[in-house]
Coordinates of C-alpha atoms in Angstrom, one line a residue:
X566 CA -0.6 3.4 21.2
X567 CA -2.5 3.7 17.3
X568 CA -4.1 6.8 16.0
X569 CA -7.4 6.5 17.4
X570 CA -5.9 5.9 20.9
X571 CA -4.0 8.8 21.1
X572 CA -7.5 11.0 19.8
X573 CA -9.0 9.4 23.0
X574 CA -6.0 10.3 25.4
X575 CA -6.0 13.7 24.0
X576 CA -10.0 14.0 24.3
X577 CA -9.8 12.8 28.0
X578 CA -7.4 15.2 29.2
X579 CA -9.8 17.7 27.9
X580 CA -12.8 16.5 29.2
X581 CA -10.9 16.1 32.7
X582 CA -12.3 17.9 35.8
X583 CA -8.6 19.7 36.2
X584 CA -10.0 21.5 32.8
X585 CA -13.4 22.5 34.1
X586 CA -14.1 26.3 34.8
X587 CA -13.7 25.7 38.7
X588 CA -9.9 25.5 39.5
X589 CA -8.4 25.0 42.8
X590 CA -5.6 27.3 44.2
X591 CA -3.6 29.3 42.3
X592 CA -3.8 26.7 39.3
X593 CA -3.9 28.2 35.9
X594 CA -6.4 27.1 33.3
X595 CA -3.8 27.5 30.4
X596 CA -6.2 25.5 28.0
X597 CA -9.5 27.9 28.7
X598 CA -7.1 31.0 28.0
X599 CA -6.2 30.1 24.7
X600 CA -7.7 31.7 21.5
X601 CA -10.7 30.6 19.8
X602 CA -8.6 30.1 16.6
X603 CA -5.8 28.0 18.3
X604 CA -8.7 25.6 20.1
X605 CA -9.9 25.2 16.7
X606 CA -6.9 23.7 15.5
X607 CA -6.2 21.5 18.1
X608 CA -9.9 20.0 17.8
X609 CA -9.0 19.7 14.5
X610 CA -7.2 16.1 14.6
X611 CA -10.4 14.7 17.2
X612 CA -13.5 13.0 15.8
X613 CA -16.4 15.0 15.5
X614 CA -18.0 12.9 18.4
X615 CA -14.8 13.9 20.9
X616 CA -14.9 17.5 19.8
X617 CA -18.7 18.1 20.7
X618 CA -17.9 16.6 24.1
X619 CA -15.7 19.6 25.0
X620 CA -18.7 21.6 25.2
X621 CA -19.7 20.8 28.7
X622 CA -16.3 22.3 29.9
X623 CA -17.7 26.0 30.0
X624 CA -19.4 28.2 28.3
X625 CA -16.4 29.3 26.0
X626 CA -16.2 25.9 24.8
X627 CA -20.0 25.4 23.9
X628 CA -20.0 26.1 20.3
X629 CA -16.1 26.1 20.0
X630 CA -17.0 22.5 18.1
X631 CA -19.1 24.3 15.4
X632 CA -16.2 26.3 13.8
X633 CA -14.0 23.5 13.6
X634 CA -12.8 22.7 10.0
X635 CA -13.3 18.9 10.2
X636 CA -16.1 16.5 10.3
X637 CA -14.9 13.0 11.0
X638 CA -17.9 10.4 12.0
X639 CA -18.3 6.6 11.9
X640 CA -22.2 5.5 11.7
X641 CA -21.5 2.9 14.7
X642 CA -21.0 5.9 17.1
X643 CA -25.0 6.8 16.6
X644 CA -28.2 5.0 17.8
X645 CA -30.2 5.3 14.3
X646 CA -29.3 6.0 10.9
X647 CA -31.2 9.0 11.1
X648 CA -29.8 10.5 13.8
X649 CA -26.6 10.4 11.8
X650 CA -28.2 12.4 8.6
X651 CA -29.6 14.7 11.0
X652 CA -26.4 15.4 13.0
X653 CA -24.1 15.8 9.3
X654 CA -26.9 18.1 7.8
X655 CA -26.5 20.0 10.8
X656 CA -22.9 20.5 11.1
X657 CA -22.6 21.7 7.4
X658 CA -25.1 24.5 7.8
X659 CA -23.2 25.7 10.9
X660 CA -20.4 28.6 9.7
X661 CA -21.5 27.4 6.1
X662 CA -19.3 30.3 4.2
X663 CA -15.8 28.9 5.8
X664 CA -13.7 26.0 4.4
X665 CA -13.6 22.4 5.9
X666 CA -10.0 21.2 5.8
X667 CA -11.2 17.5 5.9
X668 CA -13.8 15.4 5.8
X669 CA -13.9 11.4 7.1
X670 CA -17.3 9.3 7.0
X671 CA -17.6 5.8 7.7
X672 CA -21.2 4.5 7.1
X673 CA -21.4 1.1 7.1
X674 CA -25.4 1.2 8.0
X675 CA -28.5 1.2 5.7
X676 CA -30.2 4.7 5.4
X677 CA -33.8 5.3 4.6
X678 CA -33.6 2.3 1.8
X679 CA -32.7 4.0 -1.5
X680 CA -32.2 7.5 -0.5
X681 CA -28.8 7.4 0.8
X682 CA -27.6 8.6 -2.6
X683 CA -29.6 11.2 -2.3
X684 CA -27.9 12.2 1.0
X685 CA -24.3 12.0 -0.4
X686 CA -25.0 13.9 -3.4
X687 CA -26.6 16.9 -0.5
X688 CA -23.5 16.4 1.0
X689 CA -20.9 16.4 -1.4
X690 CA -22.5 19.3 -2.8
X691 CA -22.0 21.2 -0.1
X692 CA -18.6 20.1 0.9
X693 CA -17.4 20.5 -2.7
X694 CA -18.7 24.4 -2.3
X695 CA -17.0 24.8 1.1
X696 CA -13.5 23.8 -0.6
X697 CA -12.7 20.6 1.0
X698 CA -9.0 19.6 1.2
X699 CA -9.2 16.0 2.4
X700 CA -12.2 13.9 1.6
X701 CA -12.3 10.3 3.3
X702 CA -15.5 8.1 2.2
X703 CA -16.3 4.4 2.7
X704 CA -19.9 3.5 2.1
X705 CA -20.5 0.3 0.2
X706 CA -22.6 1.2 -2.7
X707 CA -23.1 4.7 -2.3
X708 CA -22.6 6.7 -5.7
X709 CA -20.4 9.5 -5.5
X710 CA -21.5 12.6 -7.2
X711 CA -20.1 13.8 -10.5
X712 CA -19.8 17.4 -8.2
X713 CA -16.9 15.6 -6.9
X714 CA -14.6 15.8 -10.2
X715 CA -15.0 19.3 -10.2
X716 CA -13.5 19.9 -6.8
X717 CA -10.7 22.9 -7.4
X718 CA -10.2 22.7 -3.6
X719 CA -9.0 19.0 -2.9
X720 CA -6.0 18.0 -2.3
X721 CA -6.3 14.2 -0.9
X722 CA -9.3 11.7 -2.0
X723 CA -9.7 8.4 -0.4
X724 CA -12.5 6.3 -1.2
X725 CA -13.3 3.0 -0.1
X726 CA -16.4 0.8 -1.0
X727 CA -18.1 3.4 -3.2
X728 CA -18.9 3.7 -6.9
X729 CA -18.0 6.2 -9.4
X730 CA -20.2 7.6 -12.3
X731 CA -19.5 7.8 -15.9
X732 CA -18.3 11.5 -16.9
X733 CA -16.9 13.0 -19.5
X734 CA -15.1 15.7 -17.9
X735 CA -12.4 15.0 -14.7
X736 CA -10.6 18.4 -13.1
X737 CA -9.0 18.2 -9.7
X738 CA -6.0 20.2 -10.3
X739 CA -5.3 20.1 -6.5
X740 CA -5.1 16.5 -5.8
X741 CA -1.7 15.0 -4.9
X742 CA -2.8 12.0 -2.8
X743 CA -6.0 9.6 -4.1
X744 CA -6.5 6.2 -2.6
X745 CA -9.1 4.2 -4.1
X746 CA -10.1 0.8 -1.9
X747 CA -12.3 -1.7 -3.5
X748 CA -14.0 0.8 -5.5
X749 CA -16.8 0.3 -9.0
X750 CA -16.2 2.4 -11.8
X751 CA -18.5 2.3 -15.0
X752 CA -15.9 1.1 -17.3
X753 CA -11.8 1.2 -18.2
X754 CA -12.2 5.1 -19.2
X755 CA -13.5 6.3 -16.1
X756 CA -10.8 5.4 -13.9
X757 CA -8.4 6.6 -16.7
X758 CA -9.9 9.9 -16.9
X759 CA -10.0 10.5 -12.9
X760 CA -6.1 9.4 -12.7
X761 CA -5.5 11.9 -16.0
X762 CA -7.7 14.8 -14.2
X763 CA -5.7 14.9 -11.3
X764 CA -2.6 16.9 -12.9
X765 CA -0.2 17.2 -10.2
X766 CA -1.0 13.5 -8.3
X767 CA 2.0 12.1 -7.0
X768 CA 0.6 9.4 -4.7
X769 CA -2.2 6.8 -6.1
X770 CA -3.3 3.5 -4.1
X771 CA -5.8 1.2 -5.8
X772 CA -7.0 -2.2 -4.3
X773 CA -9.3 -3.8 -6.6
X774 CA -12.1 -5.6 -6.4
X775 CA -13.7 -8.6 -8.5
X776 CA -16.4 -6.9 -10.7
X777 CA -15.0 -3.1 -10.6
X778 CA -15.8 -3.1 -14.6
X779 CA -12.1 -2.0 -15.1
X780 CA -10.5 -4.4 -17.7
X781 CA -7.4 -2.7 -18.4
X782 CA -6.1 -0.5 -16.2
X783 CA -4.0 2.8 -17.7
X784 CA -2.3 4.6 -15.2
X785 CA -0.8 7.7 -17.4
X786 CA 0.6 10.7 -15.3
X787 CA 3.5 12.8 -15.6
X788 CA 3.4 14.1 -12.1
X789 CA 3.1 10.8 -10.4
X790 CA 5.7 9.5 -7.9
X791 CA 4.3 6.3 -6.2
X792 CA 2.1 3.6 -7.4
X793 CA 0.9 1.3 -5.2
X794 CA -1.8 -1.3 -6.8
X795 CA -3.3 -4.5 -4.7
X796 CA -6.2 -6.7 -5.5
X797 CA -7.4 -9.9 -3.6
X798 CA -7.2 -13.2 -5.2
X799 CA -11.1 -13.6 -5.6
X800 CA -11.9 -16.4 -8.0
X801 CA -14.4 -13.7 -9.6
X802 CA -11.7 -12.0 -11.4
X803 CA -11.4 -12.2 -15.1
X804 CA -8.7 -14.0 -16.5
X805 CA -7.3 -10.8 -19.1
X806 CA -6.6 -8.1 -16.5
X807 CA -4.1 -5.9 -17.8
X808 CA -2.3 -3.0 -16.5
X809 CA -0.5 -0.5 -18.2
X810 CA 2.0 2.3 -16.5
X811 CA 3.3 5.5 -18.1
X812 CA 4.6 7.5 -15.1
X813 CA 7.9 8.7 -16.1
X814 CA 8.4 10.3 -12.6
X815 CA 7.5 7.3 -10.4
X816 CA 10.5 6.5 -8.0
X817 CA 8.3 4.3 -5.6
X818 CA 5.9 1.1 -7.6
X819 CA 4.2 -1.6 -5.5
X820 CA 2.5 -4.3 -7.7
X821 CA 0.7 -6.9 -5.6
X822 CA -1.7 -9.2 -7.2
X823 CA -1.5 -12.8 -8.8
X824 CA -4.6 -12.7 -11.2
X825 CA -3.8 -9.7 -13.2
X826 CA -2.6 -11.4 -16.2
X827 CA -0.2 -8.5 -18.1
X828 CA 1.6 -5.7 -16.5
X829 CA 2.8 -3.5 -19.6
X830 CA 5.4 -1.1 -18.7
X831 CA 5.8 2.1 -21.1
X832 CA 8.4 4.4 -18.6
X833 CA 9.0 4.1 -15.5
X834 CA 12.9 5.9 -16.1
X835 CA 13.0 7.2 -12.6
X836 CA 12.4 4.3 -10.6
X837 CA 14.1 3.6 -7.1
X838 CA 12.2 1.3 -5.3
X839 CA 9.9 -1.7 -6.3
X840 CA 8.0 -4.2 -4.4
X841 CA 7.3 -7.1 -6.8
X842 CA 4.5 -9.7 -6.0
X843 CA 2.6 -10.9 -9.1
X844 CA 3.0 -13.9 -11.0
X845 CA 0.8 -12.5 -14.4
X846 CA -2.3 -15.0 -13.6
X847 CA 0.0 -18.4 -13.3
X848 CA -2.0 -19.4 -10.6
X849 CA -4.7 -20.3 -12.4
X850 CA -2.8 -21.7 -15.5
X851 CA 0.8 -22.9 -15.9
X852 CA 3.9 -21.6 -17.6
X853 CA 3.4 -21.8 -21.5
X854 CA 7.1 -21.7 -22.7
X855 CA 5.4 -22.0 -26.5
X856 CA 3.4 -18.8 -25.8
X857 CA 5.7 -16.2 -27.2
X858 CA 3.2 -13.2 -26.7
X859 CA 3.3 -13.7 -23.1
X860 CA 6.9 -14.6 -22.7
X861 CA 7.7 -11.4 -24.5
X862 CA 5.5 -9.4 -22.4
X863 CA 7.3 -10.7 -19.2
X864 CA 10.7 -9.6 -20.6
X865 CA 9.3 -6.3 -21.4
X866 CA 8.2 -5.8 -17.9
X867 CA 11.2 -6.9 -16.7
X868 CA 13.1 -4.7 -19.0
X869 CA 10.7 -1.6 -18.2
X870 CA 11.9 -2.0 -14.5
X871 CA 15.2 -3.3 -14.6
X872 CA 16.6 0.3 -13.5
X873 CA 15.5 0.1 -10.1
X874 CA 17.7 0.5 -7.0
X875 CA 16.1 -1.7 -4.3
X876 CA 14.0 -4.0 -4.9
X877 CA 11.9 -6.6 -3.0
X878 CA 10.9 -9.5 -5.0
X879 CA 8.1 -12.5 -3.9
X880 CA 8.4 -16.2 -3.9
X881 CA 5.6 -16.5 -6.6
X882 CA 7.8 -14.0 -8.7
X883 CA 10.7 -15.6 -8.7
X884 CA 8.7 -18.7 -10.1
X885 CA 8.2 -16.9 -13.0
X886 CA 11.7 -15.8 -13.7
X887 CA 12.9 -19.0 -12.9
X888 CA 10.5 -20.6 -15.8
X889 CA 11.1 -17.6 -17.8
X890 CA 15.1 -17.9 -17.6
X891 CA 14.7 -21.9 -19.0
X892 CA 13.6 -20.1 -22.5
X893 CA 15.6 -17.2 -22.6
X894 CA 18.1 -15.2 -20.8
X895 CA 16.7 -12.6 -17.6
X896 CA 17.5 -8.7 -18.7
X897 CA 20.3 -7.1 -16.6
X898 CA 19.6 -5.1 -13.5
X899 CA 22.6 -2.6 -13.6
X900 CA 21.4 -0.6 -10.8
X901 CA 20.3 -2.7 -8.3
X902 CA 21.7 -2.6 -5.3
X903 CA 19.6 -3.7 -2.9
X904 CA 17.4 -7.0 -2.7
X905 CA 15.1 -8.5 -0.3
X906 CA 13.8 -11.9 -2.2
X907 CA 11.5 -14.5 -1.1
X908 CA 11.2 -18.2 -1.9
X909 CA 9.5 -21.1 -1.7
X910 CA 10.7 -23.5 1.3
X911 CA 13.5 -25.7 -0.6
X912 CA 13.7 -23.9 -3.4
X913 CA 16.6 -21.6 -2.7
X914 CA 18.5 -22.7 -6.5
X915 CA 16.2 -20.2 -7.8
X916 CA 17.7 -17.0 -6.2
X917 CA 21.0 -17.8 -7.8
X918 CA 19.2 -17.3 -11.2
X919 CA 18.3 -14.2 -10.7
X920 CA 21.5 -12.7 -8.4
X921 CA 23.3 -13.6 -11.6
X922 CA 21.6 -10.3 -13.4
X923 CA 22.2 -8.0 -11.0
X924 CA 26.0 -7.8 -11.3
X925 CA 26.2 -4.4 -9.0
X926 CA 23.8 -5.9 -5.8
X927 CA 25.7 -4.9 -2.5
X928 CA 23.3 -5.8 -0.1
X929 CA 21.0 -9.3 0.1
X930 CA 18.1 -10.3 2.5
X931 CA 16.7 -13.4 2.4
X932 CA 13.4 -15.0 4.0
X933 CA 11.6 -18.0 2.9
X934 CA 7.7 -18.9 2.4
X935 CA 5.8 -22.6 2.9
X936 CA 3.8 -23.2 0.1
X937 CA 2.1 -26.6 -0.5
X938 CA 1.6 -26.4 -4.4
X939 CA 3.7 -28.8 -6.7
X940 CA 6.5 -27.1 -8.3
X941 CA 8.4 -27.7 -11.3
X942 CA 11.5 -29.3 -10.6
X943 CA 15.0 -26.9 -10.8
X944 CA 17.5 -27.9 -13.0
X945 CA 21.3 -27.5 -11.8
X946 CA 23.9 -25.5 -13.7
X947 CA 26.9 -23.7 -13.1
X948 CA 27.0 -20.7 -10.7
X949 CA 29.0 -17.4 -11.4
X950 CA 30.7 -15.4 -8.4
X951 CA 28.4 -12.7 -7.1
X952 CA 31.8 -10.1 -7.0
X953 CA 29.4 -7.2 -5.6
X954 CA 27.9 -8.6 -2.6
X955 CA 28.8 -7.0 0.4
X956 CA 26.1 -8.1 3.0
X957 CA 24.0 -10.6 3.4
X958 CA 20.9 -11.5 6.2
X959 CA 19.4 -14.4 6.5
X960 CA 15.9 -15.5 8.0
X961 CA 14.7 -18.9 7.6
X962 CA 14.4 -22.3 8.9
X963 CA 17.7 -24.3 8.5
X964 CA 17.1 -27.5 7.0
X965 CA 20.1 -29.4 5.0
X966 CA 18.9 -27.8 2.1
X967 CA 18.6 -24.0 3.1
X968 CA 22.0 -24.5 4.5
X969 CA 23.1 -25.2 1.3
X970 CA 22.1 -21.1 0.3
X971 CA 24.2 -20.3 2.9
X972 CA 27.3 -22.3 1.6
X973 CA 26.6 -21.0 -1.4
X974 CA 26.7 -17.5 -0.4
X975 CA 29.9 -17.8 1.1
X976 CA 31.8 -19.6 -1.4
X977 CA 31.1 -17.1 -4.4
X978 CA 31.0 -14.2 -2.9
X979 CA 34.9 -12.7 -2.7
X980 CA 34.0 -9.3 -1.3
X981 CA 31.7 -10.4 1.2
X982 CA 32.1 -8.5 4.5
X983 CA 29.3 -9.4 6.7
X984 CA 26.6 -12.7 6.6
X985 CA 23.8 -12.4 9.3
X986 CA 21.6 -15.6 10.4
X987 CA 18.7 -15.6 12.3
X988 CA 18.1 -18.9 13.9
X989 CA 15.0 -18.0 16.2
X990 CA 13.0 -21.3 15.1
X991 CA 15.9 -23.3 15.7
X992 CA 16.6 -25.7 18.4
X993 CA 19.5 -25.3 20.5
X994 CA 20.9 -28.6 19.3
X995 CA 20.1 -27.9 15.4
X996 CA 21.6 -24.7 15.7
X997 CA 25.2 -25.9 16.7
X998 CA 25.0 -28.5 14.4
X999 CA 23.8 -26.1 11.9
X1000 CA 27.2 -23.7 12.9
X1001 CA 29.7 -26.5 13.0
X1002 CA 28.9 -27.1 8.9
X1003 CA 29.0 -23.0 8.5
X1004 CA 32.3 -22.9 10.4
X1005 CA 34.0 -25.6 7.6
X1006 CA 32.8 -24.0 5.1
X1007 CA 34.9 -22.5 2.6
X1008 CA 34.8 -18.9 2.5
X1009 CA 35.5 -16.9 -0.8
X1010 CA 36.3 -13.4 1.3
X1011 CA 38.6 -14.2 4.2
X1012 CA 37.3 -10.6 6.1
X1013 CA 33.3 -12.4 5.3
X1014 CA 32.1 -12.0 9.2
X1015 CA 29.1 -14.6 10.0
X1016 CA 27.0 -13.5 12.8
X1017 CA 24.5 -15.5 14.0
X1018 CA 21.5 -13.9 16.1

């Protein structure tokens, strides 16, 4: 059951006849006897529309909803926009000296033409003055007022499809979590200042939209522990997008945007886990071995993440690695212990090129992706032993080409302990033929166990 479903169930139980003033026999109405402070805490995790419904339970519950330090609304719960505006204004006027734990607004309707920015400015001012801790706003086009940039109480900030104005000063000293989805900024500096103005920021998620006015994204933070970067494949994105990361404490890194042309790593010395799904804009133009600046950027990127311990790597990134390796050797990944790799169907030969740069790899998970785009041919070359590999899990369609991958791993892994195959997509007859071939495949490790699922 999802989070909204659980909230509806809890509300239904609270609002059921069994919770009313009229009880039968000696049954105890324990909910009614709870102190108001505890009731407010229980109601804190419900949408505001459901909290208001509890006012019919009894006279004691009639005004409890006004004192819940949370506002969670969706415009689709109102018959008209003006009713939503009126409710928010009324709610924020109640108990106006108390603090707000969280505010979550989902507004996708037109409110009085151009006055939506006026409403937002008024609400944010009140919310900031009431020391809000968690703010989550999704409202296309609306501009968030500069008042928010100086909210000292804010711990979690989530913004979707809004516009952030130009500012000369940002001080969000308590923000630890920030999520920015399809947000429009004034320029590069606006986003850079927002990030650097969060002095204790630990988690940053950024999902980019085309036309967000950011050409060079600089993520500079001495406190950041996790950075997730996404983006769509819209054709309207620029060809020269750059991401610069200087975050020495980051342990978890996720990059997923095929159009971003350059990733510059200045400091990722604490990296533990990485999920890499990028191709440096080669989706739009082919890899040029004579472009020395691009080659240097790619090498520096892989050097920058080479200390990672656990990594997931996409098929498109493996293709870049292959093209690059034809020009010069890959850097080593000496700490990499676990690797989950995806490659395009019938192109498994690309995988060993990267595996040979992982001298201490112990666990490998392999999947395949079908992709119609024509790729460059793969050159054959002598292969080395995978001297540290102990565990392998393979989930792919096993045709003749992919069976060669299994054979390669069995024949070149001297201490392999277990190889697990998932044959869910294979017919019984085909599976039998494949298994017969694998039984006859020489194994470098005598103790290797092959498990078929």
